[in-house]
PDB file of C-alpha atoms in Angstrom:
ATOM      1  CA  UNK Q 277       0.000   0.000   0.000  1.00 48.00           C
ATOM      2  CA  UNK Q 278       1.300   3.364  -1.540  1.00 50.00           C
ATOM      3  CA  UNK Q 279       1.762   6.322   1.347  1.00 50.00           C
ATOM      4  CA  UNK Q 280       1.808   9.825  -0.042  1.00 55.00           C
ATOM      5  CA  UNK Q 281       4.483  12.256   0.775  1.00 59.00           C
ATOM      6  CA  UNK Q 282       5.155  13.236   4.213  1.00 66.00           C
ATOM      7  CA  UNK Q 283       3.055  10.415   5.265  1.00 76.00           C
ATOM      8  CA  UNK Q 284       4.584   7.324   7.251  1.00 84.00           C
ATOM      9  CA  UNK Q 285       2.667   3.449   6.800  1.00 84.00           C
ATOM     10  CA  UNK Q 286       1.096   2.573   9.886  1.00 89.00           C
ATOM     11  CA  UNK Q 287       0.692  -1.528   9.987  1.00 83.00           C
ATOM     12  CA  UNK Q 288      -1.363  -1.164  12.964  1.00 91.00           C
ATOM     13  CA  UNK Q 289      -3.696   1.864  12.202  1.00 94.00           C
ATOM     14  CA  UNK Q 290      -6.573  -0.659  10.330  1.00 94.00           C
ATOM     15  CA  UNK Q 291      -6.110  -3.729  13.255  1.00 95.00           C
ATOM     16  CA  UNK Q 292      -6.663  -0.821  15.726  1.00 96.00           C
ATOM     17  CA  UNK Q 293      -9.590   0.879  13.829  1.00 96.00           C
ATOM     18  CA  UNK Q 294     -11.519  -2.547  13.111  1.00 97.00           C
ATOM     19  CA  UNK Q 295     -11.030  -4.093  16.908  1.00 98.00           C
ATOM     20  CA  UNK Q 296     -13.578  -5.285  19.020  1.00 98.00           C
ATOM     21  CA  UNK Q 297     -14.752  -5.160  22.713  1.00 98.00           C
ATOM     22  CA  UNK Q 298     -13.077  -8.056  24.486  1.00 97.00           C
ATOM     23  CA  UNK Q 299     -15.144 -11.341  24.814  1.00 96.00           C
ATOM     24  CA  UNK Q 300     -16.522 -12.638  28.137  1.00 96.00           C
ATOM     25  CA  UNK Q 301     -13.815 -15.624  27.326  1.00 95.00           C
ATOM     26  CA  UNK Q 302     -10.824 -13.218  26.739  1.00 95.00           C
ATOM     27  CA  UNK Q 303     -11.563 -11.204  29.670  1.00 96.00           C
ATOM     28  CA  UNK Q 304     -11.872 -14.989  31.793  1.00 96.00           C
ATOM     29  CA  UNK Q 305      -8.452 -15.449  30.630  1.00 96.00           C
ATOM     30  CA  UNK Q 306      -6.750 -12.324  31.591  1.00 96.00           C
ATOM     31  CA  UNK Q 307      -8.025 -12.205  34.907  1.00 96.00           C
ATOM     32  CA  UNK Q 308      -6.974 -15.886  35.475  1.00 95.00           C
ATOM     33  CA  UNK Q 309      -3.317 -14.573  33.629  1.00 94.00           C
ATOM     34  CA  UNK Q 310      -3.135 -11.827  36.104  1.00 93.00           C
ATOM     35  CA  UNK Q 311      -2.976 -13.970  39.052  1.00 90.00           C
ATOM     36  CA  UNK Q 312       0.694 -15.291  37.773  1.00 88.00           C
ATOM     37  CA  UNK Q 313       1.681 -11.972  35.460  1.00 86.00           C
ATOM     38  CA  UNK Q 314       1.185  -9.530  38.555  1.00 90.00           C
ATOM     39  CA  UNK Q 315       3.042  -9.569  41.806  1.00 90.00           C
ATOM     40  CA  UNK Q 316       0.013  -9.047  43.751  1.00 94.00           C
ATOM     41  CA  UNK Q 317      -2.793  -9.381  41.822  1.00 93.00           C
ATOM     42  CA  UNK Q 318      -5.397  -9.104  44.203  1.00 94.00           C
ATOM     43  CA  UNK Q 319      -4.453  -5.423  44.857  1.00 96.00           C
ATOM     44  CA  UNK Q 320      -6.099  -4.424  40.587  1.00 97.00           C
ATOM     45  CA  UNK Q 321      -7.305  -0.703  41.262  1.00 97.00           C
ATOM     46  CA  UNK Q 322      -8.039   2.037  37.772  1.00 97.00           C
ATOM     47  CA  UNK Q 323      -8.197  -1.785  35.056  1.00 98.00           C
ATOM     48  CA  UNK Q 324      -9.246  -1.059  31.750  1.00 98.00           C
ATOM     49  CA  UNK Q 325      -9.116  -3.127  29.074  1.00 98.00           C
ATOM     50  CA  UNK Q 326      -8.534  -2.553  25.104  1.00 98.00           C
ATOM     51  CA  UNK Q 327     -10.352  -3.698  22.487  1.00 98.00           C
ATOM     52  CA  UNK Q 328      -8.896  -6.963  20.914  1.00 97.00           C
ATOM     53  CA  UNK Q 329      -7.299  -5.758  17.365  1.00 97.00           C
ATOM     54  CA  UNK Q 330      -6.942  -8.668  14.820  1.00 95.00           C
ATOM     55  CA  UNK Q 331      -3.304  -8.991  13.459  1.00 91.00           C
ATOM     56  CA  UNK Q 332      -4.193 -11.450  10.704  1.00 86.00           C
ATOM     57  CA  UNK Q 333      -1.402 -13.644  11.513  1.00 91.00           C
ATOM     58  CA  UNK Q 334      -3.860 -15.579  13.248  1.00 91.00           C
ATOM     59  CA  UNK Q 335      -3.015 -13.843  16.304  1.00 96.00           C
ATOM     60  CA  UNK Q 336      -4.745 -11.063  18.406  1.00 97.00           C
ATOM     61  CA  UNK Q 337      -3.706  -8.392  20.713  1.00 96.00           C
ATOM     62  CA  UNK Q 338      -5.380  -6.572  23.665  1.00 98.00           C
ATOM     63  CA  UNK Q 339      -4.027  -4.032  26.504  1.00 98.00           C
ATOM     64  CA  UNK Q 340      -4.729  -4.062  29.742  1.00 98.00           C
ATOM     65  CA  UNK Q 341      -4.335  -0.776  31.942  1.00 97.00           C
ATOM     66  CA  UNK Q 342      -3.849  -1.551  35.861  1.00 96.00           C
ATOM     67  CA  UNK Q 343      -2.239  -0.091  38.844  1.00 96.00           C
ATOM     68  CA  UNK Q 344      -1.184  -3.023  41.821  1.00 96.00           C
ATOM     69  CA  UNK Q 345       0.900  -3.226  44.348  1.00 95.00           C
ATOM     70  CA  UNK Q 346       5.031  -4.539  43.604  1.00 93.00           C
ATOM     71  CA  UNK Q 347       7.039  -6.538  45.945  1.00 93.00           C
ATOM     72  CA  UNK Q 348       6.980  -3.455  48.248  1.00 95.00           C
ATOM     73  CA  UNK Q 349       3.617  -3.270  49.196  1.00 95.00           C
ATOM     74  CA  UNK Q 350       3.626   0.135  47.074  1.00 96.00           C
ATOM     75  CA  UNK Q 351       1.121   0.749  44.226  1.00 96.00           C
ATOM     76  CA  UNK Q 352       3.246   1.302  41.465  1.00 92.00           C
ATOM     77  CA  UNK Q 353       0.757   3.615  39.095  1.00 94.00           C
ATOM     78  CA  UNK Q 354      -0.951   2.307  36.090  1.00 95.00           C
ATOM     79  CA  UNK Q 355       0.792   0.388  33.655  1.00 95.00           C
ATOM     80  CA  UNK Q 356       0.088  -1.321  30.662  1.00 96.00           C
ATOM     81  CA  UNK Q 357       0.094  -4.758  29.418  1.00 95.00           C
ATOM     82  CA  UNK Q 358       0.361  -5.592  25.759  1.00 97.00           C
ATOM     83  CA  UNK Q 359      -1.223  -8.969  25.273  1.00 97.00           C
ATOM     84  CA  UNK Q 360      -0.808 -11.389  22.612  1.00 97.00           C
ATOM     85  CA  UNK Q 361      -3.706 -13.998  22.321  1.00 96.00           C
ATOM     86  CA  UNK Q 362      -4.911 -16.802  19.696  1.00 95.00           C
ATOM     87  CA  UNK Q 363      -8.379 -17.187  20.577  1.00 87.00           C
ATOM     88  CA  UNK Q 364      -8.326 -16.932  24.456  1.00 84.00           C
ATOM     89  CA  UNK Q 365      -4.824 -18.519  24.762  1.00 92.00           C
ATOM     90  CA  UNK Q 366      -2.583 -16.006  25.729  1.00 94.00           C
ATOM     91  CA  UNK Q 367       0.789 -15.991  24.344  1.00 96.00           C
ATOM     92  CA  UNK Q 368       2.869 -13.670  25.394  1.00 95.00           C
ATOM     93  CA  UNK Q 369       2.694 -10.306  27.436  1.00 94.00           C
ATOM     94  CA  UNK Q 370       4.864  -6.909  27.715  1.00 95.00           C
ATOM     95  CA  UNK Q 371       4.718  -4.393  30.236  1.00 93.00           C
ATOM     96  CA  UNK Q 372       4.300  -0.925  28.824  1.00 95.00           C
ATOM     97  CA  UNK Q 373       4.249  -1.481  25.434  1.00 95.00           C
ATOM     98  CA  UNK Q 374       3.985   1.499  23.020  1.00 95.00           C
ATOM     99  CA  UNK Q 375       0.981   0.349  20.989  1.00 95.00           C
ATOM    100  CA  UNK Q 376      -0.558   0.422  24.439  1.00 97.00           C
ATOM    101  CA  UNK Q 377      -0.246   4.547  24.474  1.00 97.00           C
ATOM    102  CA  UNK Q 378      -1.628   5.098  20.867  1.00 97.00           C
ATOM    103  CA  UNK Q 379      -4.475   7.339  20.690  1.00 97.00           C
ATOM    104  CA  UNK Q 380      -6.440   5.629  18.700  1.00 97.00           C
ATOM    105  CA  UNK Q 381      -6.935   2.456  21.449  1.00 98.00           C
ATOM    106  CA  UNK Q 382     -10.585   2.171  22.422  1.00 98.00           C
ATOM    107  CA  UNK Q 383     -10.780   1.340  26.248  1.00 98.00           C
ATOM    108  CA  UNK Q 384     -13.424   0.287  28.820  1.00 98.00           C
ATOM    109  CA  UNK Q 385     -13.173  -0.545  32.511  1.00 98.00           C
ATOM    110  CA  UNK Q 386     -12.622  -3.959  33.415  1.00 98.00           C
ATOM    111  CA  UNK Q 387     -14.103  -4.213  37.160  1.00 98.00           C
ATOM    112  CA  UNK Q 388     -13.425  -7.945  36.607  1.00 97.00           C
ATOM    113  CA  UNK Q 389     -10.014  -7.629  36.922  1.00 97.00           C
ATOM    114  CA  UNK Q 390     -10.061  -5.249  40.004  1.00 96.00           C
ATOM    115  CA  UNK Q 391     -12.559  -8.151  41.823  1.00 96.00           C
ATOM    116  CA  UNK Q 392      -9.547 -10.719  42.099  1.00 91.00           C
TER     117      UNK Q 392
END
């Protein structure tokens, strides 16, 4: 796909614009996720949770916004988690990822997460 001048190609830009809310199912699995991804997980205060963007790899991605407690007993402020999924499977995840920060990310609050 052709990009006129001054204009960069965004892979990400379509995946973002086409996502979906997050399935009953995918938001199961990231709560169960949480309880081995987080230090203490059962301290979730401010979750949100993306929309799930299609990456046509067969693979799907989803951020997760969420301030807990670290090995400290200190709240650390939110941070996000870049989720890769097939189906509800998670893959992989990455702390503060910058696709997490776009603008164009369509969030909702995820009270599931903070009920650990």
């Amino acid at each position: 796909m052709g990009t006129s001048a001054g204009q960069t190609y965004d892979p990400y830009a379509a995946a973002i614009a086409n996502s979906v809310p997050p399935s009953r199912a995918v938001r199961a699995a990231i709560v169960e996720a949480a309880r081995n991804i987080l230090f203490d997980p059962y301290s979730v205060r401010d979750a949100q949770i993306s929309n799930v963007a299609d990456f046509g790899n067969g693979t799907q991605g989803v951020c997760v916004l969420a301030n807990a407690k670290n090995q400290f007993g200190g709240y650390t402020g939110r941070q996000s988690h870049a989720i890769t999924m097939s189906g509800s499977l998670l893959l992989s995840q990455q702390t503060n990822h910058p696709l997490c920060a776009r603008p164009d990310v369509k969030w909702h609050k995820f009270p599931e997460l903070e009920a650990l």
